[in-house]
PDB file of C-alpha atoms and ligand atoms in Angstrom:
ATOM      1  CA  MET A   1     148.497 178.452 185.083  1.00 60.00           C
ATOM      2  CA  ALA A   2     150.686 175.868 186.752  1.00 73.00           C
ATOM      3  CA  LYS A   3     154.147 177.076 187.729  1.00 84.00           C
ATOM      4  CA  GLN A   4     156.518 176.153 184.927  1.00 90.00           C
ATOM      5  CA  GLY A   5     159.729 174.248 185.514  1.00 94.00           C
ATOM      6  CA  ILE A   6     163.217 175.613 184.905  1.00 97.00           C
ATOM      7  CA  ILE A   7     164.911 174.544 181.662  1.00 98.00           C
ATOM      8  CA  HIS A   8     168.565 174.054 182.587  1.00 98.00           C
ATOM      9  CA  SER A   9     171.416 174.813 180.164  1.00 98.00           C
ATOM     10  CA  GLU A  10     173.789 172.067 178.942  1.00 98.00           C
ATOM     11  CA  LYS A  11     176.454 173.488 181.252  1.00 98.00           C
ATOM     12  CA  ALA A  12     174.098 173.432 184.239  1.00 98.00           C
ATOM     13  CA  ILE A  13     172.967 169.887 183.395  1.00 98.00           C
ATOM     14  CA  SER A  14     176.532 168.595 183.459  1.00 98.00           C
ATOM     15  CA  GLY A  15     177.013 170.237 186.884  1.00 98.00           C
ATOM     16  CA  ILE A  16     173.706 168.813 188.142  1.00 98.00           C
ATOM     17  CA  ARG A  17     174.731 165.330 186.911  1.00 98.00           C
ATOM     18  CA  LYS A  18     177.881 165.498 189.047  1.00 98.00           C
ATOM     19  CA  ALA A  19     176.052 166.791 192.120  1.00 98.00           C
ATOM     20  CA  ALA A  20     173.425 164.057 191.708  1.00 98.00           C
ATOM     21  CA  GLN A  21     176.149 161.385 191.542  1.00 98.00           C
ATOM     22  CA  ALA A  22     177.757 162.807 194.702  1.00 98.00           C
ATOM     23  CA  ALA A  23     174.416 162.594 196.529  1.00 98.00           C
ATOM     24  CA  ALA A  24     173.897 159.046 195.201  1.00 98.00           C
ATOM     25  CA  PHE A  25     177.363 158.033 196.451  1.00 98.00           C
ATOM     26  CA  VAL A  26     176.485 159.127 199.995  1.00 98.00           C
ATOM     27  CA  ARG A  27     173.038 157.490 199.792  1.00 98.00           C
ATOM     28  CA  GLU A  28     174.582 154.131 198.851  1.00 98.00           C
ATOM     29  CA  GLN A  29     177.635 154.209 201.169  1.00 98.00           C
ATOM     30  CA  LEU A  30     175.981 155.420 204.353  1.00 98.00           C
ATOM     31  CA  PRO A  31     173.640 152.453 205.032  1.00 98.00           C
ATOM     32  CA  GLN A  32     176.688 150.150 205.062  1.00 98.00           C
ATOM     33  CA  LEU A  33     178.041 152.071 208.074  1.00 98.00           C
ATOM     34  CA  VAL A  34     174.834 151.975 210.119  1.00 98.00           C
ATOM     35  CA  MET A  35     174.827 149.346 212.908  1.00 98.00           C
ATOM     36  CA  PRO A  36     172.228 148.506 215.570  1.00 98.00           C
ATOM     37  CA  GLY A  37     172.802 150.635 218.684  1.00 98.00           C
ATOM     38  CA  MET A  38     174.215 153.620 216.800  1.00 98.00           C
ATOM     39  CA  SER A  39     172.876 157.107 217.517  1.00 98.00           C
ATOM     40  CA  THR A  40     171.345 159.114 214.691  1.00 98.00           C
ATOM     41  CA  LYS A  41     173.939 161.852 215.419  1.00 98.00           C
ATOM     42  CA  HIS A  42     176.619 159.264 214.697  1.00 98.00           C
ATOM     43  CA  ILE A  43     174.900 158.570 211.344  1.00 98.00           C
ATOM     44  CA  ASP A  44     174.886 162.320 210.623  1.00 99.00           C
ATOM     45  CA  ASP A  45     178.630 162.486 211.429  1.00 98.00           C
ATOM     46  CA  PHE A  46     179.309 159.630 208.988  1.00 98.00           C
ATOM     47  CA  ALA A  47     177.271 161.515 206.385  1.00 98.00           C
ATOM     48  CA  ALA A  48     179.414 164.623 206.923  1.00 98.00           C
ATOM     49  CA  ARG A  49     182.552 162.578 206.170  1.00 98.00           C
ATOM     50  CA  LEU A  50     181.068 160.994 203.046  1.00 98.00           C
ATOM     51  CA  ILE A  51     179.783 164.342 201.751  1.00 99.00           C
ATOM     52  CA  ALA A  52     183.259 165.837 202.278  1.00 98.00           C
ATOM     53  CA  GLU A  53     184.736 162.902 200.314  1.00 98.00           C
ATOM     54  CA  THR A  54     182.678 163.949 197.285  1.00 98.00           C
ATOM     55  CA  GLY A  55     184.234 167.429 197.390  1.00 98.00           C
ATOM     56  CA  GLY A  56     180.816 168.954 198.033  1.00 98.00           C
ATOM     57  CA  LYS A  57     178.948 170.244 201.057  1.00 98.00           C
ATOM     58  CA  SER A  58     175.548 169.603 202.614  1.00 99.00           C
ATOM     59  CA  ALA A  59     172.748 171.331 200.749  1.00 98.00           C
ATOM     60  CA  PHE A  60     170.515 171.025 203.844  1.00 98.00           C
ATOM     61  CA  LEU A  61     172.714 172.414 206.646  1.00 98.00           C
ATOM     62  CA  GLY A  62     171.436 175.930 207.360  1.00 98.00           C
ATOM     63  CA  TYR A  63     168.562 175.654 204.856  1.00 98.00           C
ATOM     64  CA  HIS A  64     165.766 177.552 206.654  1.00 97.00           C
ATOM     65  CA  GLY A  65     167.950 176.963 209.726  1.00 98.00           C
ATOM     66  CA  TYR A  66     168.064 173.157 209.355  1.00 98.00           C
ATOM     67  CA  PRO A  67     170.726 171.969 211.869  1.00 98.00           C
ATOM     68  CA  GLY A  68     171.831 168.615 210.380  1.00 98.00           C
ATOM     69  CA  GLN A  69     174.018 167.453 207.500  1.00 99.00           C
ATOM     70  CA  ILE A  70     171.285 165.133 206.241  1.00 99.00           C
ATOM     71  CA  CYS A  71     167.786 164.112 207.366  1.00 99.00           C
ATOM     72  CA  ILE A  72     167.506 160.836 209.326  1.00 99.00           C
ATOM     73  CA  SER A  73     163.966 159.620 209.977  1.00 99.00           C
ATOM     74  CA  VAL A  74     163.331 156.401 211.907  1.00 99.00           C
ATOM     75  CA  ASN A  75     160.217 154.154 211.761  1.00 99.00           C
ATOM     76  CA  GLU A  76     157.124 156.399 212.277  1.00 98.00           C
ATOM     77  CA  GLU A  77     159.189 159.474 211.414  1.00 99.00           C
ATOM     78  CA  VAL A  78     158.328 160.434 207.839  1.00 99.00           C
ATOM     79  CA  VAL A  79     160.932 163.056 206.878  1.00 98.00           C
ATOM     80  CA  HIS A  80     163.232 165.797 208.258  1.00 98.00           C
ATOM     81  CA  GLY A  81     164.452 163.881 211.348  1.00 98.00           C
ATOM     82  CA  ILE A  82     167.563 165.501 212.873  1.00 98.00           C
ATOM     83  CA  GLY A  83     170.561 163.445 214.033  1.00 98.00           C
ATOM     84  CA  CYS A  84     170.508 163.279 217.841  1.00 98.00           C
ATOM     85  CA  VAL A  85     172.969 161.855 220.414  1.00 98.00           C
ATOM     86  CA  THR A  86     170.177 160.287 222.493  1.00 98.00           C
ATOM     87  CA  LYS A  87     168.229 158.631 219.682  1.00 98.00           C
ATOM     88  CA  PHE A  88     169.428 155.144 218.739  1.00 98.00           C
ATOM     89  CA  VAL A  89     168.584 152.814 215.888  1.00 98.00           C
ATOM     90  CA  ASN A  90     167.891 149.153 216.627  1.00 98.00           C
ATOM     91  CA  GLU A  91     167.872 145.957 214.612  1.00 98.00           C
ATOM     92  CA  GLY A  92     164.721 145.789 212.478  1.00 98.00           C
ATOM     93  CA  ASP A  93     164.122 149.545 212.543  1.00 98.00           C
ATOM     94  CA  ILE A  94     163.728 151.318 209.209  1.00 98.00           C
ATOM     95  CA  VAL A  95     165.820 154.425 208.614  1.00 99.00           C
ATOM     96  CA  SER A  96     165.177 157.009 205.911  1.00 99.00           C
ATOM     97  CA  ILE A  97     168.213 159.024 204.908  1.00 99.00           C
ATOM     98  CA  ASP A  98     167.720 162.107 202.772  1.00 99.00           C
ATOM     99  CA  VAL A  99     170.956 163.476 201.337  1.00 99.00           C
ATOM    100  CA  GLY A 100     171.432 166.836 199.611  1.00 99.00           C
ATOM    101  CA  VAL A 101     174.853 167.740 198.219  1.00 99.00           C
ATOM    102  CA  ASN A 102     175.960 171.090 196.826  1.00 99.00           C
ATOM    103  CA  LEU A 103     178.807 170.408 194.409  1.00 98.00           C
ATOM    104  CA  GLY A 104     180.175 173.345 192.444  1.00 98.00           C
ATOM    105  CA  GLY A 105     176.993 175.317 193.026  1.00 98.00           C
ATOM    106  CA  TYR A 106     174.695 172.583 191.739  1.00 98.00           C
ATOM    107  CA  ILE A 107     172.433 170.411 193.875  1.00 99.00           C
ATOM    108  CA  GLY A 108     171.985 166.658 194.155  1.00 99.00           C
ATOM    109  CA  ASP A 109     169.059 165.487 196.317  1.00 99.00           C
ATOM    110  CA  ASN A 110     168.059 161.876 196.949  1.00 99.00           C
ATOM    111  CA  ALA A 111     166.771 159.564 199.643  1.00 99.00           C
ATOM    112  CA  LYS A 112     166.258 155.939 200.559  1.00 98.00           C
ATOM    113  CA  THR A 113     164.849 153.861 203.398  1.00 99.00           C
ATOM    114  CA  PHE A 114     166.605 150.731 204.648  1.00 98.00           C
ATOM    115  CA  ILE A 115     166.379 148.133 207.420  1.00 98.00           C
ATOM    116  CA  VAL A 116     168.921 148.287 210.246  1.00 98.00           C
ATOM    117  CA  GLY A 117     170.865 145.038 210.768  1.00 98.00           C
ATOM    118  CA  ASN A 118     169.503 141.690 209.599  1.00 98.00           C
ATOM    119  CA  PRO A 119     166.808 142.204 206.925  1.00 97.00           C
ATOM    120  CA  ASN A 120     164.957 139.175 208.349  1.00 98.00           C
ATOM    121  CA  SER A 121     164.312 141.225 211.495  1.00 98.00           C
ATOM    122  CA  ALA A 122     161.654 143.221 209.610  1.00 98.00           C
ATOM    123  CA  SER A 123     158.163 141.939 208.756  1.00 98.00           C
ATOM    124  CA  LYS A 124     156.901 141.032 205.266  1.00 98.00           C
ATOM    125  CA  ARG A 125     154.693 144.121 205.284  1.00 98.00           C
ATOM    126  CA  VAL A 126     157.665 146.388 206.093  1.00 98.00           C
ATOM    127  CA  HIS A 127     159.628 144.832 203.225  1.00 98.00           C
ATOM    128  CA  GLU A 128     156.625 145.510 200.989  1.00 98.00           C
ATOM    129  CA  LEU A 129     156.436 149.130 202.192  1.00 99.00           C
ATOM    130  CA  LEU A 130     160.069 149.689 201.191  1.00 98.00           C
ATOM    131  CA  ARG A 131     159.785 147.824 197.881  1.00 98.00           C
ATOM    132  CA  VAL A 132     156.612 149.611 196.760  1.00 99.00           C
ATOM    133  CA  THR A 133     157.868 153.066 197.769  1.00 99.00           C
ATOM    134  CA  GLU A 134     161.107 152.536 195.831  1.00 98.00           C
ATOM    135  CA  GLU A 135     159.216 151.154 192.821  1.00 98.00           C
ATOM    136  CA  ALA A 136     156.889 154.171 192.872  1.00 99.00           C
ATOM    137  CA  THR A 137     159.906 156.481 192.828  1.00 99.00           C
ATOM    138  CA  VAL A 138     161.409 154.800 189.779  1.00 98.00           C
ATOM    139  CA  ILE A 139     158.055 154.417 187.984  1.00 98.00           C
ATOM    140  CA  GLY A 140     157.334 158.106 188.646  1.00 98.00           C
ATOM    141  CA  CYS A 141     160.695 159.072 187.127  1.00 98.00           C
ATOM    142  CA  GLN A 142     160.064 156.799 184.140  1.00 98.00           C
ATOM    143  CA  ALA A 143     156.771 158.618 183.471  1.00 98.00           C
ATOM    144  CA  ALA A 144     158.621 161.944 183.067  1.00 98.00           C
ATOM    145  CA  TYR A 145     158.607 162.259 179.276  1.00 98.00           C
ATOM    146  CA  ALA A 146     158.710 165.546 177.384  1.00 98.00           C
ATOM    147  CA  ASN A 147     155.226 166.907 176.561  1.00 98.00           C
ATOM    148  CA  LYS A 148     153.641 164.927 179.420  1.00 98.00           C
ATOM    149  CA  HIS A 149     152.585 166.793 182.553  1.00 98.00           C
ATOM    150  CA  ILE A 150     153.370 166.658 186.263  1.00 98.00           C
ATOM    151  CA  SER A 151     150.024 164.871 186.772  1.00 98.00           C
ATOM    152  CA  ASP A 152     151.302 161.931 184.680  1.00 98.00           C
ATOM    153  CA  VAL A 153     154.175 161.493 187.143  1.00 98.00           C
ATOM    154  CA  SER A 154     151.864 161.943 190.139  1.00 98.00           C
ATOM    155  CA  ARG A 155     149.361 159.394 188.825  1.00 98.00           C
ATOM    156  CA  ALA A 156     152.039 156.774 188.217  1.00 98.00           C
ATOM    157  CA  ILE A 157     153.268 157.159 191.812  1.00 98.00           C
ATOM    158  CA  GLU A 158     149.787 157.176 193.354  1.00 98.00           C
ATOM    159  CA  LYS A 159     148.774 153.975 191.533  1.00 98.00           C
ATOM    160  CA  CYS A 160     151.591 152.093 193.266  1.00 98.00           C
ATOM    161  CA  ALA A 161     150.383 153.187 196.701  1.00 98.00           C
ATOM    162  CA  ILE A 162     146.736 152.420 196.002  1.00 98.00           C
ATOM    163  CA  SER A 163     147.413 148.883 194.782  1.00 98.00           C
ATOM    164  CA  ALA A 164     149.516 148.151 197.890  1.00 98.00           C
ATOM    165  CA  LYS A 165     147.000 149.880 200.234  1.00 98.00           C
ATOM    166  CA  LEU A 166     149.558 152.374 201.535  1.00 98.00           C
ATOM    167  CA  GLY A 167     148.838 155.928 202.713  1.00 98.00           C
ATOM    168  CA  VAL A 168     150.265 158.736 200.573  1.00 98.00           C
ATOM    169  CA  VAL A 169     151.603 161.738 202.515  1.00 98.00           C
ATOM    170  CA  ARG A 170     150.039 164.905 201.079  1.00 98.00           C
ATOM    171  CA  GLU A 171     151.729 167.735 203.014  1.00 98.00           C
ATOM    172  CA  TYR A 172     155.134 167.173 201.382  1.00 98.00           C
ATOM    173  CA  VAL A 173     155.824 166.829 197.672  1.00 98.00           C
ATOM    174  CA  GLY A 174     158.613 166.462 195.136  1.00 98.00           C
ATOM    175  CA  HIS A 175     160.072 169.490 193.381  1.00 98.00           C
ATOM    176  CA  GLY A 176     162.241 170.866 190.630  1.00 98.00           C
ATOM    177  CA  CYS A 177     165.899 170.731 191.614  1.00 98.00           C
ATOM    178  CA  GLY A 178     169.336 171.527 190.241  1.00 98.00           C
ATOM    179  CA  ALA A 179     170.488 175.133 190.562  1.00 98.00           C
ATOM    180  CA  ALA A 180     168.642 175.400 193.898  1.00 98.00           C
ATOM    181  CA  LEU A 181     167.392 172.709 196.294  1.00 98.00           C
ATOM    182  CA  HIS A 182     163.753 173.574 195.682  1.00 98.00           C
ATOM    183  CA  GLU A 183     162.703 174.901 192.289  1.00 98.00           C
ATOM    184  CA  PRO A 184     159.282 174.953 190.654  1.00 98.00           C
ATOM    185  CA  PRO A 185     157.245 172.965 189.873  1.00 98.00           C
ATOM    186  CA  GLU A 186     155.871 170.943 192.778  1.00 98.00           C
ATOM    187  CA  VAL A 187     155.568 167.198 192.135  1.00 98.00           C
ATOM    188  CA  PRO A 188     152.736 165.755 194.259  1.00 98.00           C
ATOM    189  CA  ASN A 189     152.643 162.024 194.926  1.00 98.00           C
ATOM    190  CA  TYR A 190     148.867 161.999 194.346  1.00 98.00           C
ATOM    191  CA  THR A 191     146.535 163.316 191.664  1.00 98.00           C
ATOM    192  CA  THR A 192     145.034 166.736 192.287  1.00 96.00           C
ATOM    193  CA  GLY A 193     142.641 167.208 189.366  1.00 97.00           C
ATOM    194  CA  PHE A 194     145.134 169.612 187.732  1.00 97.00           C
ATOM    195  CA  LYS A 195     147.511 168.673 184.927  1.00 97.00           C
ATOM    196  CA  GLY A 196     150.316 170.752 186.397  1.00 97.00           C
ATOM    197  CA  ALA A 197     153.336 172.021 184.496  1.00 97.00           C
ATOM    198  CA  LYS A 198     154.182 170.611 181.070  1.00 98.00           C
ATOM    199  CA  LEU A 199     157.430 168.605 181.035  1.00 98.00           C
ATOM    200  CA  ARG A 200     160.162 169.846 178.709  1.00 98.00           C
ATOM    201  CA  PRO A 201     163.696 168.690 177.903  1.00 98.00           C
ATOM    202  CA  GLY A 202     166.167 170.255 180.349  1.00 98.00           C
ATOM    203  CA  MET A 203     163.823 170.159 183.349  1.00 98.00           C
ATOM    204  CA  VAL A 204     165.027 168.226 186.410  1.00 98.00           C
ATOM    205  CA  LEU A 205     162.542 166.841 188.942  1.00 98.00           C
ATOM    206  CA  ALA A 206     163.175 165.395 192.398  1.00 99.00           C
ATOM    207  CA  VAL A 207     160.552 162.638 192.688  1.00 99.00           C
ATOM    208  CA  GLU A 208     160.082 161.684 196.344  1.00 98.00           C
ATOM    209  CA  PRO A 209     157.107 159.608 197.474  1.00 99.00           C
ATOM    210  CA  MET A 210     156.436 159.185 201.199  1.00 99.00           C
ATOM    211  CA  PHE A 211     154.189 156.151 201.798  1.00 99.00           C
ATOM    212  CA  ASN A 212     152.746 155.044 205.154  1.00 99.00           C
ATOM    213  CA  LEU A 213     151.601 151.655 206.474  1.00 98.00           C
ATOM    214  CA  GLY A 214     148.612 153.411 208.046  1.00 98.00           C
ATOM    215  CA  THR A 215     147.062 156.838 207.839  1.00 98.00           C
ATOM    216  CA  GLU A 216     148.371 159.438 205.400  1.00 98.00           C
ATOM    217  CA  LYS A 217     148.028 162.022 208.193  1.00 98.00           C
ATOM    218  CA  VAL A 218     151.201 163.491 209.682  1.00 98.00           C
ATOM    219  CA  TYR A 219     152.249 166.124 212.226  1.00 98.00           C
ATOM    220  CA  THR A 220     155.438 168.026 213.078  1.00 98.00           C
ATOM    221  CA  GLU A 221     157.239 167.550 216.396  1.00 98.00           C
ATOM    222  CA  PRO A 222     157.976 170.547 218.681  1.00 98.00           C
ATOM    223  CA  ASP A 223     161.557 170.622 217.289  1.00 97.00           C
ATOM    224  CA  GLY A 224     159.907 172.259 214.265  1.00 98.00           C
ATOM    225  CA  TRP A 225     161.325 169.683 211.826  1.00 98.00           C
ATOM    226  CA  THR A 226     160.635 166.021 212.548  1.00 98.00           C
ATOM    227  CA  VAL A 227     157.494 164.911 210.709  1.00 98.00           C
ATOM    228  CA  LYS A 228     155.725 161.810 212.089  1.00 98.00           C
ATOM    229  CA  THR A 229     152.678 159.748 211.199  1.00 99.00           C
ATOM    230  CA  LYS A 230     149.627 160.532 213.339  1.00 98.00           C
ATOM    231  CA  ASP A 231     148.936 156.866 214.068  1.00 98.00           C
ATOM    232  CA  GLY A 232     152.556 155.925 214.819  1.00 98.00           C
ATOM    233  CA  LYS A 233     152.680 153.396 211.971  1.00 98.00           C
ATOM    234  CA  TRP A 234     155.863 153.283 209.924  1.00 99.00           C
ATOM    235  CA  SER A 235     156.671 155.338 206.850  1.00 99.00           C
ATOM    236  CA  ALA A 236     159.117 155.034 203.927  1.00 99.00           C
ATOM    237  CA  HIS A 237     160.682 157.690 201.723  1.00 99.00           C
ATOM    238  CA  PHE A 238     162.700 157.337 198.517  1.00 99.00           C
ATOM    239  CA  GLU A 239     163.868 160.107 196.205  1.00 99.00           C
ATOM    240  CA  HIS A 240     165.509 160.257 192.786  1.00 99.00           C
ATOM    241  CA  MET A 241     166.276 163.155 190.469  1.00 99.00           C
ATOM    242  CA  VAL A 242     165.193 162.723 186.866  1.00 99.00           C
ATOM    243  CA  LEU A 243     166.195 164.760 183.792  1.00 98.00           C
ATOM    244  CA  ILE A 244     163.559 165.185 181.096  1.00 98.00           C
ATOM    245  CA  THR A 245     165.145 164.666 177.674  1.00 98.00           C
ATOM    246  CA  GLU A 246     164.005 164.411 174.042  1.00 98.00           C
ATOM    247  CA  ASN A 247     163.936 160.641 174.563  1.00 98.00           C
ATOM    248  CA  GLU A 248     163.870 158.506 177.729  1.00 98.00           C
ATOM    249  CA  PRO A 249     163.968 160.204 181.132  1.00 98.00           C
ATOM    250  CA  GLU A 250     167.450 160.013 182.675  1.00 98.00           C
ATOM    251  CA  ILE A 251     167.605 159.142 186.389  1.00 98.00           C
ATOM    252  CA  LEU A 252     170.533 161.280 187.545  1.00 98.00           C
ATOM    253  CA  THR A 253     170.818 159.636 190.968  1.00 98.00           C
ATOM    254  CA  TRP A 254     171.436 156.076 189.752  1.00 98.00           C
ATOM    255  CA  LEU A 255     174.934 155.534 191.089  1.00 97.00           C
ATOM    256  CA  LYS A 256     177.181 155.045 188.042  1.00 93.00           C
ATOM    257  CA  MET A 257     180.145 153.343 189.740  1.00 74.00           C
TER     258      MET A 257
HETATM  259  N1  MF3 B   1     165.338 166.499 200.508  1.00 89.64           N
HETATM  260  C1  MF3 B   1     164.316 167.171 201.234  1.00 89.64           C
HETATM  261  C2  MF3 B   1     163.494 167.951 200.298  1.00 89.64           C
HETATM  262  O1  MF3 B   1     163.620 167.750 199.157  1.00 89.64           O
HETATM  263  C3  MF3 B   1     164.691 167.711 202.521  1.00 89.64           C
HETATM  264  C4  MF3 B   1     165.253 169.031 202.658  1.00 89.64           C
HETATM  265  S1  MF3 B   1     164.759 169.757 204.098  1.00 89.64           S
HETATM  266  C5  MF3 B   1     166.082 170.515 204.730  1.00 89.64           C
HETATM  267  O2  MF3 B   1     162.662 168.729 200.615  1.00 89.64           O
HETATM  268  F1  MF3 B   1     165.704 171.536 205.406  1.00 89.64           F
HETATM  269  F2  MF3 B   1     166.713 169.664 205.444  1.00 89.64           F
HETATM  270  F3  MF3 B   1     166.874 170.927 203.797  1.00 89.64           F
HETATM  271 CO1   CO B   2     163.875 166.638 197.763  1.00 89.64          CO
END
């Protein structure tokens, strides 16, 4: 049997909604502060200030010993990059920020990838990588109807990558989220041949495709965290949380204001 998801109470759902909005606030504000030449530690410091503004705290700091406020992954870095005083972002680089906020004991988790500086400094193919990865995230969320299965979400995401000829990272997957950062079930970004857990109203999924311009293969740096593509080609990562309801799925990390 596939691991079932957690059905959250009405009270928990209203807390998760607020935490998700806090995480979305940081995700949308932070890119506006990032300038060419800035260190990734500087970006992490900005994130700390924005997270504090929400009244919450980082859901990542200290998680399995993670040392940063958020994850900051540049170009060929896929996920889990750590802010560093000697690593700088340049015009035309792509930066993935992954933001987890604990607000009142509930968790918001979301991510996006953006171009540093002038958008025209990035190639057409890089723009396509970002567009398709974001579309896959939203389309995956929109497939999360009650009585469907995890595989329906996975298939919707995978289709986007296949039609754009992008590599789908397999070692890392989406997850249930809300009362804890990582809850069952897993949400792969590719089909596995299993239907996976059945979706039910009250479940919350973090849908987070990682798509690569080249190979799907990745490795972890000696720092024990930073995940990179094996071929050095660039990678994008987006993440939204979606609530399964009796009707349409509700994307909790759309920023409301
Ligand atoms: N948002 C990511 C995830 O969902 C990253 C968390 S890793 C951490 O898995 F260690 F930084 F928390
Ligand atoms: Co996540």
